[in-house]
Amino acid sequence: MFKHTSNILQTPIEYLKGMGPQRGELLRKHLSIFTFGDLLQFYPYRYVDRSSIQQIRQIQQDGQFVQLIGRIVFFDIVGQGRARRLTATFKDASGQIELVWFQGISWAEKLIAEGGNFLVFGKVSLFNGSWNISHPELEKLEKEKNETNLGLMPMYSSNEKLKTRGITPKLISKMIQGLLPQVKPTDLPDFLPENICTKYHLCDRFNAMQQIHFPVNQNAMQQALYRLKFEELFMHQIGICKLKLNHQKSRGFYFEKVGDYFNQFYKNHLPFELTDDQKNVIREIRLDTQSGHQMNRLLQGDVGSGKTIVALLCMLLAIDNGFQACLMAPTEILAQQHLVGIQELLQEMPVRVGFLSGSVKGKDRKIILQQLEAGEIQILIGTHALIESTVVFKNIGLSIIDEQHRFGVAQRAQLWKKNVLPPHVLVMTATPIPRTLAMTSYGDLEISVIKQLPPGRKPISTIHRTEMHRARVMDFIKTEIQQGRQAYIVYPLIEESEKLDYENLYSGYEQVKQFFPDHTYKIAMVHGKQPIEEREQNMQAFIKGKAHIMVATTVIEVGVNVPNASVMLIESAERFGLSQLHQLRGRVGRGADKSYCILLTTLKLSVSGRERMRTMVEETSGFAIAEKDLELRGPGDIEGTRQSGAADLKLADIIKDLPIMEQSRQAAIDILLIDPELTKPDHALLRYQLLQRPDQEIWRHIS
Ligand code: ADP
Ligand code: MG
């Protein structure tokens, strides 16, 4: 039965004229369109400018996008099984081109069989000496209309399944066209405050919704697009900024003094002079922990910039004030390295350090937990086992998370339950945070940066070589070893198959042994599945210079420090992501000698693989690499963005629309400054809208 609702936009989609229950079901299932309102927010993904049509004869470049008008003069279905395809010869006044479909064949065939003029849009490629377009967009042009004078035509995405069931992009367009006149301005009230709309020159919402679907011209479309992107990003940002505001207001422990632990260590045991950046960060943290509020700070510093010592000094500060502190790492190996490193630094100091991870079991675990609860352990180092609810501290005041990119936002929040007040939180990452992520995934944190590397670091030459050069690469490593240096050889982790992973490593190890025979060279192998003692023994052999080569999986990605190593050879480098490659490269260049990072790949690389290698060879700054990484992978792939909701945006792109995001963030901050709870009449609509959204939990806690 038709249910009357006050707002037409809440009407279930099947009640739209021409829709019906079956199509309604398809839209719900495939496009998540449940209501009229959802359909309105199903925005065109591009516009066809009817005034710009190319001639087939003018096609010049592989990969070029073209829009053509013409007829299909011949088509046929050829091949079997996976090679089965529909090919069609498309002709305009200037020439002809081949169109190919491997999927959606029956849909395309039906359309082509109707005959007449078609509009074709797609990417051309050169195949066997002639141009072709695979899976072009194909649209039948209607005779009666003057096709050359239609201006911008919206294009909606659909998929093959929907197309075969009759839900073509064209039908979607018709549906929206039918819906729009029924929508009144009061159905689309503008929830952005008027002063914001004025300040940022935003057209009103009702107007924008009309123009985004059927723009009168390019300018109107741009304005609508800007307004709707702004709105989307604004709603996202106001939630993040509110979270940050809440953090800033939440009460936190007061670290009033710098005491003996800190001072003793600083004066007597600090192995080197801190860099100015390190000193600044400690100063910032000192201010945070004296403010009476809970600290939530992100410390970003490139690989090797010296974050560990900063973490240690902050933990000593916590102890000085009668609190416990913990340091959490994403893997067992890293956690153990931290333990070893910190125990070494603290060997002359009366600080009790404990360790906890999944591998600490039974009686040992029980003892640790008891000592922790009794307050006998002052610094606890470990993995995410630390956040389990069975781990109870006597009085935790500071939690440090190393390598944040592997910890989720939710895990971070777990830490807050560990004491009567939430402990101060310091998140450390070697992956520089591009500006866009600083405003999304990390938008609720204060940010500190260590820009300088400790003195004495040498530049690293990065070289890309293929399999063909393997022997020469090995010879090069030999000459480095003859000069007293050491080398890492790293194999990729194949995530789908742990077994394959080690086969890879072991066969690599055998291959390396052929180049570096036992009687002259010592090779240490290290990986995550080794018994801890064996791994530690091999690691120590390399650290002490007894082994010439370390053959390893990515366990050495973070944390290992051997200044004498001058070569990092990365096998199958194309299998690694940019940030991982950068981390690995950071293992060399730590001593007095010139260092090399060699990326060994197969000859044939994907476009993105080639781009990653090129980036590594050309860029040394972790920041530039992180930006490039984001660009190549897209935000959806980056951990943390998904939880932050940034990947759900319909129109805006958190990378390309960075300037709009910055403006919308400023707008959100401006509003929250004068009305943090959004209780003013001007903000009632906005508040109402926010409360409707599942991702805006935060507003529901306010009275
Ligand atoms: P990361 O920031 O990658 O965690 P680490 O804390 O592991 O870096 O530091 C890398 C190396 O640099 C370590 O060997 C550390 O002892 C050294 N180091 C850190 N700070 C300084 C400094 N100010 N001067 C000289 N060496 C430093
Ligand atoms: Mg580190």
XYZ file of C-alpha atoms and ligand atoms in Angstrom:
731
model
C 0.000 0.000 0.000
C 1.157 3.485 -0.696
C 2.281 5.142 2.462
C 1.958 8.884 2.650
C 4.959 10.554 4.124
C 5.417 14.209 4.800
C 8.499 14.282 2.610
C 8.239 12.795 -0.831
C 11.909 11.862 -0.707
C 11.247 9.190 1.887
C 8.829 7.346 -0.395
C 9.971 3.806 -1.190
C 11.464 3.543 -4.650
C 8.961 1.034 -6.053
C 6.244 3.687 -5.922
C 7.968 5.833 -8.482
C 5.972 6.015 -11.704
C 7.215 3.364 -14.118
C 9.249 1.535 -11.482
C 7.225 -1.247 -9.882
C 8.267 -3.880 -7.346
C 10.629 -5.856 -9.569
C 12.745 -2.984 -10.761
C 12.510 -1.524 -7.271
C 14.068 -4.684 -5.902
C 16.882 -4.477 -8.429
C 17.655 -0.891 -7.527
C 17.696 -1.737 -3.846
C 19.908 -4.723 -4.327
C 22.404 -3.406 -6.835
C 22.514 0.326 -6.304
C 21.339 0.685 -2.685
C 18.546 2.953 -3.838
C 15.691 2.522 -1.377
C 13.797 5.789 -1.598
C 13.085 8.653 -3.965
C 15.706 10.593 -2.051
C 18.320 7.918 -2.699
C 17.536 8.098 -6.398
C 18.095 11.849 -6.360
C 21.463 11.229 -4.799
C 22.372 8.802 -7.527
C 24.406 11.394 -9.319
C 25.610 11.290 -12.911
C 29.207 10.134 -13.049
C 29.905 12.239 -16.086
C 28.226 14.404 -18.682
C 28.262 14.000 -22.378
C 28.882 17.270 -24.058
C 26.974 16.808 -27.250
C 28.811 19.653 -28.811
C 32.110 17.807 -28.682
C 32.109 14.810 -30.970
C 35.313 13.473 -32.525
C 35.877 12.038 -35.952
C 37.251 8.525 -36.174
C 39.909 9.675 -38.625
C 41.297 12.073 -36.010
C 42.054 9.396 -33.409
C 45.760 9.551 -32.666
C 46.652 8.236 -29.291
C 46.453 4.935 -27.523
C 44.452 5.435 -24.350
C 42.652 8.538 -25.593
C 38.950 8.924 -24.647
C 36.690 9.659 -27.584
C 33.057 10.362 -28.213
C 31.781 9.385 -31.622
C 28.476 9.405 -33.473
C 27.814 6.920 -36.256
C 26.266 3.620 -37.256
C 27.117 0.013 -36.742
C 27.532 -1.589 -40.144
C 28.459 -5.099 -39.082
C 28.487 -7.191 -35.936
C 29.186 -10.758 -34.983
C 29.675 -12.999 -31.965
C 32.912 -14.950 -32.142
C 35.010 -17.217 -29.962
C 34.197 -19.709 -27.235
C 34.092 -19.685 -23.464
C 36.078 -16.870 -21.941
C 37.169 -15.633 -25.361
C 33.570 -15.303 -26.510
C 33.003 -11.753 -27.619
C 30.800 -9.461 -29.606
C 32.593 -7.390 -32.199
C 31.022 -4.576 -34.147
C 32.263 -2.290 -36.868
C 31.323 1.270 -36.148
C 31.445 3.870 -38.899
C 31.162 7.617 -39.151
C 31.662 9.901 -42.121
C 35.445 9.857 -41.658
C 36.294 6.209 -41.027
C 35.624 3.086 -39.003
C 36.639 1.487 -35.744
C 36.102 -1.853 -34.031
C 33.995 -2.164 -30.859
C 34.359 -5.232 -28.613
C 32.360 -6.664 -25.714
C 33.377 -9.626 -23.605
C 30.600 -9.059 -21.096
C 27.019 -7.902 -21.424
C 27.005 -9.398 -24.898
C 23.284 -10.071 -25.065
C 22.432 -6.561 -23.951
C 24.741 -4.957 -26.493
C 23.573 -7.283 -29.237
C 19.947 -6.384 -28.642
C 20.693 -2.695 -28.751
C 22.834 -2.941 -31.868
C 20.184 -4.995 -33.644
C 17.791 -2.048 -33.333
C 19.985 -0.181 -35.783
C 20.086 3.600 -36.241
C 22.566 6.182 -35.010
C 24.625 5.540 -31.906
C 26.661 7.618 -29.545
C 29.826 5.796 -28.531
C 32.136 6.780 -25.701
C 35.247 4.952 -24.614
C 38.986 4.568 -24.490
C 40.701 3.654 -27.734
C 43.535 1.203 -27.968
C 45.662 -0.036 -30.793
C 45.140 -3.714 -31.470
C 46.758 -5.554 -34.372
C 47.430 -2.299 -36.138
C 43.935 -0.862 -35.936
C 41.951 1.130 -33.425
C 39.427 -0.473 -31.196
C 37.351 0.297 -28.128
C 36.463 -2.428 -25.689
C 33.305 -2.080 -23.626
C 32.371 1.339 -24.936
C 29.339 3.114 -23.646
C 26.784 2.722 -26.318
C 23.683 4.801 -26.597
C 21.042 4.902 -29.240
C 20.269 8.374 -30.491
C 16.679 9.245 -31.082
C 15.828 10.431 -34.546
C 13.296 13.096 -33.811
C 15.620 15.183 -31.637
C 18.223 17.546 -32.876
C 21.213 15.690 -31.510
C 23.750 18.383 -32.022
C 22.032 20.827 -29.729
C 21.406 18.982 -26.515
C 24.084 20.516 -24.333
C 25.169 18.451 -21.344
C 23.566 15.082 -20.997
C 23.944 13.229 -17.678
C 25.347 9.720 -17.777
C 24.423 7.336 -14.973
C 26.296 4.192 -14.192
C 24.590 0.846 -14.299
C 25.984 -2.647 -14.527
C 25.624 -5.467 -17.018
C 23.162 -7.313 -14.837
C 20.924 -4.300 -14.483
C 21.158 -3.479 -18.165
C 19.986 -6.944 -19.207
C 17.045 -6.557 -16.820
C 16.062 -3.303 -18.446
C 17.600 -0.842 -15.991
C 19.722 1.032 -18.454
C 21.485 4.293 -17.745
C 18.882 5.871 -19.943
C 16.014 4.521 -17.857
C 17.628 5.887 -14.709
C 17.894 9.239 -16.398
C 14.201 9.122 -17.334
C 13.201 8.185 -13.798
C 15.078 11.094 -12.342
C 13.675 13.389 -14.954
C 10.192 12.256 -13.935
C 10.888 12.655 -10.232
C 12.439 16.107 -10.204
C 9.296 18.146 -11.007
C 7.504 16.484 -8.088
C 10.123 17.646 -5.621
C 9.428 20.985 -3.922
C 12.033 23.289 -2.425
C 10.664 22.440 1.023
C 11.519 18.793 0.415
C 15.156 19.795 0.049
C 15.638 22.419 2.737
C 19.069 23.934 2.948
C 20.619 22.716 6.157
C 23.848 24.623 5.691
C 23.599 27.902 7.617
C 23.036 30.931 5.452
C 26.243 32.695 6.426
C 28.248 29.649 5.332
C 26.464 29.554 1.973
C 27.212 33.223 1.489
C 30.815 33.005 2.603
C 31.660 30.067 0.360
C 29.408 31.092 -2.538
C 27.319 27.975 -2.392
C 24.185 27.793 -4.499
C 21.150 26.504 -2.639
C 20.504 22.837 -2.260
C 17.283 22.576 -4.212
C 18.799 24.316 -7.166
C 21.953 22.229 -6.966
C 19.962 19.009 -7.050
C 18.168 20.099 -10.218
C 21.337 21.260 -11.923
C 23.471 18.279 -11.046
C 21.110 16.052 -13.005
C 20.051 18.281 -15.847
C 22.361 21.270 -16.017
C 21.370 24.181 -18.209
C 25.022 24.769 -18.969
C 28.552 23.945 -17.893
C 28.691 26.733 -15.361
C 25.484 25.682 -13.606
C 26.748 22.121 -13.469
C 30.044 23.213 -11.927
C 28.253 25.274 -9.300
C 25.939 22.421 -8.398
C 28.847 20.030 -8.212
C 30.802 22.356 -5.969
C 27.854 22.876 -3.651
C 27.100 19.178 -3.299
C 30.719 18.186 -2.823
C 31.113 20.894 -0.225
C 28.036 19.641 1.595
C 29.229 16.042 1.547
C 32.666 16.906 2.848
C 31.243 19.350 5.356
C 28.987 16.724 6.945
C 31.961 14.440 7.233
C 34.257 17.117 8.619
C 31.867 18.480 11.205
C 31.714 15.004 12.761
C 35.500 14.705 12.863
C 35.961 18.218 14.223
C 33.376 17.538 16.897
C 35.286 14.427 17.919
C 38.461 16.438 18.137
C 36.709 19.088 20.201
C 35.445 16.418 22.565
C 38.958 15.023 22.925
C 40.245 18.464 23.746
C 37.615 18.926 26.390
C 37.819 15.500 27.986
C 39.636 15.555 31.272
C 43.058 13.949 31.373
C 45.815 13.168 33.841
C 48.022 15.966 34.954
C 51.754 15.298 34.574
C 52.896 18.143 36.734
C 56.628 17.602 36.947
C 59.738 16.460 35.204
C 61.303 14.139 37.770
C 64.304 11.954 38.451
C 63.616 9.245 35.883
C 63.494 11.701 33.027
C 66.347 13.861 34.240
C 68.643 10.969 35.142
C 68.197 9.410 31.763
C 68.491 12.675 29.897
C 71.678 13.715 31.676
C 73.471 10.402 31.998
C 72.210 7.827 29.542
C 71.044 9.569 26.392
C 73.341 8.080 23.728
C 73.251 11.157 21.478
C 72.143 14.774 21.338
C 68.455 15.048 20.386
C 67.630 16.829 17.150
C 65.699 20.088 17.436
C 62.603 18.395 16.065
C 62.784 15.683 18.692
C 63.129 18.327 21.409
C 60.148 20.220 20.029
C 57.932 17.183 20.026
C 58.807 16.428 23.615
C 57.976 20.032 24.471
C 54.592 19.723 22.748
C 53.810 16.535 24.602
C 54.878 18.130 27.845
C 52.404 20.955 27.271
C 49.622 18.533 26.346
C 50.098 16.465 29.460
C 50.069 19.551 31.637
C 46.864 20.941 30.226
C 44.493 18.865 32.355
C 42.975 17.415 29.180
C 43.602 14.106 27.511
C 46.316 14.195 24.862
C 45.557 12.639 21.474
C 48.595 13.268 19.376
C 49.964 11.811 16.195
C 53.730 11.866 15.806
C 54.819 11.505 12.254
C 58.442 11.124 11.318
C 60.089 9.406 8.425
C 61.792 6.058 8.804
C 64.808 6.445 11.046
C 63.907 9.912 12.274
C 64.203 8.774 15.881
C 60.711 8.356 17.261
C 61.617 5.615 19.728
C 63.741 7.795 21.948
C 60.936 10.375 22.049
C 58.547 7.625 23.118
C 60.916 6.500 25.845
C 61.396 9.990 27.245
C 57.634 10.482 27.364
C 57.184 7.204 29.167
C 59.756 8.295 31.738
C 57.771 11.480 32.174
C 54.684 9.405 32.947
C 56.605 7.342 35.498
C 57.930 10.500 37.103
C 54.338 11.436 37.795
C 53.396 8.113 39.330
C 51.809 6.565 36.265
C 52.451 3.472 34.193
C 53.051 3.666 30.453
C 52.726 1.229 27.598
C 54.169 0.940 24.120
C 52.303 -1.100 21.579
C 53.632 -2.355 18.239
C 51.786 -4.036 15.392
C 53.836 -7.238 15.261
C 55.521 -9.553 17.710
C 58.928 -8.999 16.110
C 58.675 -5.248 16.299
C 57.461 -5.398 19.874
C 60.413 -7.575 20.828
C 62.831 -5.251 19.101
C 61.393 -2.390 21.099
C 61.799 -4.420 24.252
C 65.453 -5.205 23.507
C 66.218 -1.643 22.434
C 64.542 -0.020 25.407
C 66.003 -2.456 27.921
C 69.408 -1.609 26.540
C 68.813 2.117 26.852
C 67.503 1.673 30.384
C 70.100 -0.806 31.588
C 71.570 1.588 34.135
C 68.174 2.809 35.273
C 65.914 1.321 37.954
C 62.881 1.055 35.655
C 60.830 -2.133 35.536
C 59.895 -3.084 32.005
C 57.464 -5.896 31.134
C 56.509 -7.616 27.915
C 53.172 -8.984 26.777
C 52.051 -10.511 23.528
C 49.982 -13.422 22.308
C 52.995 -15.677 22.731
C 53.312 -14.946 26.441
C 51.138 -17.670 27.913
C 50.249 -19.612 31.024
C 52.220 -18.900 34.174
C 54.391 -16.210 32.574
C 51.325 -14.339 31.490
C 49.743 -14.621 34.886
C 52.814 -13.176 36.565
C 52.979 -10.264 34.143
C 49.306 -9.484 34.641
C 49.707 -9.579 38.423
C 52.739 -7.328 38.393
C 50.940 -4.961 36.123
C 47.910 -4.721 38.330
C 50.076 -4.281 41.387
C 51.897 -1.443 39.662
C 55.249 -3.246 39.781
C 55.701 -2.997 36.042
C 56.227 0.608 35.059
C 56.599 0.247 31.311
C 54.741 -2.447 29.416
C 55.820 -3.218 25.874
C 53.864 -5.505 23.588
C 51.467 -6.131 20.764
C 47.752 -5.437 20.571
C 47.421 -8.075 23.294
C 47.787 -5.024 25.542
C 44.328 -3.739 24.764
C 42.537 -6.930 25.771
C 40.165 -6.429 28.640
C 42.034 -8.933 30.828
C 45.000 -6.590 30.885
C 44.476 -4.363 33.896
C 46.884 -1.635 34.888
C 47.201 -0.159 38.322
C 47.406 3.343 36.984
C 48.099 3.773 33.288
C 48.755 7.354 32.264
C 50.234 7.133 28.778
C 49.708 4.762 25.857
C 51.962 4.879 22.850
C 51.083 3.146 19.605
C 53.885 2.615 17.123
C 53.174 2.384 13.393
C 49.592 3.502 13.578
C 48.740 2.609 10.022
C 48.085 -0.927 11.157
C 45.944 -0.003 14.114
C 42.312 0.854 13.613
C 40.497 3.812 15.086
C 38.424 1.424 17.187
C 41.508 -0.198 18.698
C 42.780 3.190 19.663
C 39.543 3.843 21.534
C 39.935 0.590 23.527
C 42.815 2.131 25.385
C 40.612 4.696 26.963
C 38.907 2.222 29.189
C 42.108 1.326 30.975
C 41.892 3.864 33.769
C 39.430 6.156 35.537
C 40.338 8.845 33.037
C 41.462 8.008 29.519
C 45.277 7.835 29.393
C 47.156 10.199 27.133
C 47.571 8.703 23.679
C 50.545 9.149 21.393
C 50.346 7.533 17.996
C 53.592 7.215 16.058
C 53.839 6.576 12.362
C 56.657 6.459 9.862
C 54.215 6.800 7.014
C 53.917 10.500 6.486
C 50.313 11.489 6.494
C 49.257 13.297 3.355
C 47.229 16.401 4.079
C 44.066 14.733 2.981
C 44.367 11.889 5.477
C 45.390 14.306 8.178
C 41.898 15.732 7.785
C 40.042 12.434 7.539
C 41.445 9.309 9.172
C 43.540 11.326 11.577
C 41.338 14.400 11.630
C 40.626 14.078 15.314
C 44.279 14.077 16.373
C 46.780 16.843 16.999
C 49.807 16.402 14.795
C 53.539 16.664 15.513
C 56.190 16.159 12.901
C 59.865 15.206 13.035
C 61.278 16.541 9.779
C 65.020 16.250 10.321
C 66.821 12.976 10.286
C 69.578 12.503 12.868
C 72.911 13.844 11.636
C 75.221 11.688 9.526
C 72.649 10.015 7.292
C 73.869 9.514 3.743
C 71.720 9.699 0.644
C 70.667 6.378 -0.831
C 70.890 5.640 -4.553
C 67.848 3.771 -5.729
C 68.184 1.634 -8.820
C 65.642 -0.374 -10.733
C 66.898 -3.579 -12.409
C 65.190 -6.560 -13.991
C 65.792 -10.297 -13.730
C 68.222 -10.068 -16.643
C 70.645 -8.136 -14.486
C 70.567 -10.523 -11.557
C 74.148 -11.742 -11.965
C 75.476 -8.204 -12.194
C 73.493 -7.149 -9.167
C 74.962 -10.038 -7.182
C 78.463 -9.076 -8.341
C 77.833 -5.581 -7.121
C 76.792 -6.900 -3.726
C 80.006 -8.911 -3.667
C 82.125 -5.821 -4.155
C 80.284 -4.084 -1.340
C 80.863 -7.065 0.936
C 84.538 -7.112 -0.026
C 84.689 -3.540 1.192
C 83.398 -4.698 4.541
C 79.717 -3.839 4.074
C 76.627 -5.948 4.566
C 73.496 -6.451 2.489
C 69.824 -7.205 2.971
C 67.926 -9.311 0.450
C 64.182 -9.130 1.004
C 61.431 -11.304 -0.424
C 57.797 -10.319 -0.656
C 55.086 -11.688 1.520
C 52.452 -13.386 -0.538
C 49.391 -12.742 1.505
C 47.134 -15.356 -0.011
C 49.461 -18.178 0.795
C 51.805 -18.331 3.706
C 53.237 -21.581 2.407
C 54.106 -20.084 -0.941
C 55.636 -17.194 0.894
C 58.250 -19.389 2.505
C 58.843 -21.416 -0.608
C 59.662 -18.129 -2.208
C 62.045 -17.246 0.559
C 63.703 -20.655 0.699
C 64.228 -20.921 -3.036
C 65.596 -17.397 -2.944
C 67.934 -18.458 -0.179
C 69.205 -21.373 -2.267
C 69.728 -19.063 -5.220
C 71.649 -16.563 -3.099
C 73.860 -19.380 -1.806
C 74.889 -20.197 -5.366
C 76.205 -16.709 -5.821
C 77.652 -16.549 -2.330
C 79.133 -19.968 -1.491
C 79.206 -21.181 2.111
C 82.966 -21.271 2.479
C 83.371 -17.533 1.938
C 80.082 -15.945 2.884
C 77.772 -16.227 5.810
C 74.081 -15.745 5.165
C 71.510 -15.246 7.916
C 67.897 -16.022 7.223
C 65.114 -14.328 9.184
C 61.370 -14.708 8.947
C 58.253 -14.536 11.063
C 57.610 -18.262 11.369
C 60.987 -19.116 12.852
C 61.352 -20.120 16.484
C 62.121 -16.937 18.374
C 65.592 -18.096 19.514
C 66.661 -19.036 16.010
C 65.448 -15.762 14.592
C 67.104 -13.799 17.340
C 70.363 -15.686 16.810
C 70.354 -14.980 13.069
C 69.390 -11.389 13.619
C 72.231 -10.948 16.105
C 74.687 -12.555 13.674
C 73.845 -9.865 11.157
C 73.752 -7.036 13.690
C 77.173 -8.036 15.039
C 78.585 -8.203 11.508
C 79.168 -11.955 11.576
C 76.800 -12.538 8.668
C 77.388 -10.742 5.373
C 73.898 -11.055 4.041
C 70.496 -11.131 5.630
C 67.888 -12.945 3.595
C 64.475 -12.082 4.976
C 60.791 -11.527 4.489
C 59.357 -8.152 5.368
C 59.815 -8.805 9.066
C 62.715 -6.406 8.825
C 60.486 -3.721 7.353
C 60.530 -1.664 10.473
C 62.900 -1.283 13.313
C 66.097 -3.115 12.375
C 69.140 -0.938 12.674
C 72.493 -2.029 11.220
C 74.532 1.020 10.209
C 77.117 -1.083 8.393
C 74.580 -2.408 5.880
C 74.901 -0.575 2.578
C 72.706 -2.546 0.167
C 69.014 -3.251 0.288
C 68.041 -5.608 -2.508
C 64.289 -6.022 -2.849
C 63.238 -9.094 -4.819
C 59.990 -8.951 -6.838
C 59.806 -5.328 -5.857
C 56.695 -4.894 -7.988
C 54.790 -6.895 -5.396
C 55.346 -4.277 -2.714
C 53.382 -1.133 -2.067
C 55.172 2.202 -2.124
C 55.139 2.791 1.588
C 56.580 -0.652 2.218
C 59.348 -0.070 -0.314
C 60.158 3.192 1.363
C 60.263 1.550 4.782
C 62.596 -1.126 3.495
C 64.879 1.398 1.881
C 65.102 3.166 5.225
C 67.044 0.188 6.607
C 70.178 1.365 4.782
C 71.859 4.760 4.674
C 72.345 4.760 8.424
C 76.106 4.566 8.515
C 78.960 6.597 7.126
C 78.933 4.971 3.681
C 76.997 5.531 0.546
C 74.118 3.108 0.334
C 72.080 1.492 -2.393
C 68.544 0.273 -2.737
C 68.098 -2.094 -5.672
C 64.600 -2.881 -6.887
C 64.630 -6.138 -8.794
C 61.541 -6.848 -10.880
C 60.340 -8.882 -13.811
C 60.788 -7.287 -17.216
C 57.112 -6.773 -17.868
C 55.399 -4.547 -15.343
C 51.874 -3.256 -14.924
C 51.348 0.463 -15.364
C 51.092 0.969 -11.635
C 54.101 -1.279 -11.020
C 56.224 0.779 -13.376
C 54.949 3.967 -11.776
C 55.863 2.709 -8.313
C 59.416 1.831 -9.395
C 59.821 5.202 -11.071
C 58.567 6.974 -7.952
C 61.046 5.110 -5.763
C 63.947 5.908 -8.050
C 63.066 9.599 -8.291
C 61.700 10.426 -4.852
C 63.517 10.258 -1.578
C 61.076 12.092 0.637
C 58.641 9.867 2.460
C 56.073 12.595 2.149
C 56.152 12.707 -1.647
C 55.992 8.929 -1.701
C 52.978 8.817 0.576
C 51.145 11.306 -1.646
C 51.946 9.256 -4.703
C 50.881 6.092 -2.925
C 47.529 7.601 -2.131
C 47.128 8.738 -5.697
C 47.938 5.311 -7.120
C 45.921 3.269 -4.697
C 42.988 5.556 -4.078
C 41.685 6.373 -0.617
C 39.495 3.274 -0.335
C 42.557 1.097 -0.036
C 44.217 2.997 2.694
C 43.544 1.608 6.098
C 41.596 3.907 8.297
C 39.777 5.771 5.551
C 37.062 3.196 5.437
C 36.222 3.539 9.096
C 36.388 7.277 8.817
C 33.596 7.239 6.248
C 35.704 9.062 3.701
C 35.461 6.188 1.279
C 31.657 6.410 1.231
C 31.519 9.819 -0.349
C 29.337 9.907 -3.443
C 30.636 12.931 -5.291
C 33.692 14.243 -3.568
C 37.111 12.684 -3.849
C 39.271 13.180 -0.796
C 42.384 13.506 -2.921
C 41.259 15.581 -5.862
C 38.896 17.746 -3.857
C 41.370 18.607 -1.139
C 40.780 22.379 -1.498
C 37.037 21.923 -1.011
C 37.710 19.694 1.961
C 39.893 22.366 3.514
C 37.177 24.970 3.069
C 34.476 22.728 4.443
C 36.633 21.885 7.439
C 37.126 25.572 8.123
C 33.372 26.116 7.842
C 32.752 23.274 10.294
C 35.273 24.699 12.749
C 33.726 28.171 12.466
C 30.308 26.802 13.347
C 31.515 24.640 16.229
C 33.424 27.553 17.716
C 30.266 29.565 18.228
C 27.847 26.697 18.744
C 29.598 23.463 19.761
C 26.380 21.559 20.472
C 24.497 23.004 17.494
C 21.667 24.184 19.691
C 21.205 27.628 18.119
C 18.065 28.010 15.951
C 20.236 28.696 12.891
C 21.724 25.236 13.247
C 18.576 23.270 14.076
C 18.198 21.887 10.569
C 21.836 20.944 10.399
C 21.621 19.160 13.705
C 18.493 17.351 12.581
C 20.271 16.181 9.408
C 23.283 14.978 11.358
C 21.099 12.984 13.706
C 19.626 11.146 10.717
C 22.984 9.829 9.641
C 24.339 6.532 10.924
C 27.951 7.739 10.710
C 27.287 10.677 13.030
C 26.897 8.775 16.264
C 28.651 11.532 18.110
C 25.696 13.937 18.097
C 23.422 11.448 19.761
C 25.366 11.659 23.001
C 24.638 15.321 23.437
C 21.620 16.250 25.490
P 62.094 5.515 13.807
O 61.610 6.913 13.862
O 62.064 4.959 12.423
O 61.392 4.615 14.814
P 64.342 5.003 15.483
O 63.754 5.573 16.714
O 64.394 3.529 15.363
O 63.612 5.583 14.202
O 65.768 5.629 15.288
C 66.601 5.248 14.227
C 68.049 5.258 14.639
O 68.497 6.584 14.824
C 68.300 4.535 15.952
O 69.482 3.805 15.822
C 68.481 5.649 16.954
O 69.304 5.267 17.990
C 69.108 6.730 16.098
N 68.825 8.091 16.575
C 67.646 8.569 16.997
N 67.743 9.868 17.340
C 69.027 10.231 17.113
C 69.760 11.453 17.261
N 69.169 12.558 17.712
N 71.047 11.437 16.929
C 71.645 10.318 16.461
N 71.016 9.144 16.311
C 69.716 9.088 16.611
Mg 60.253 2.895 14.822
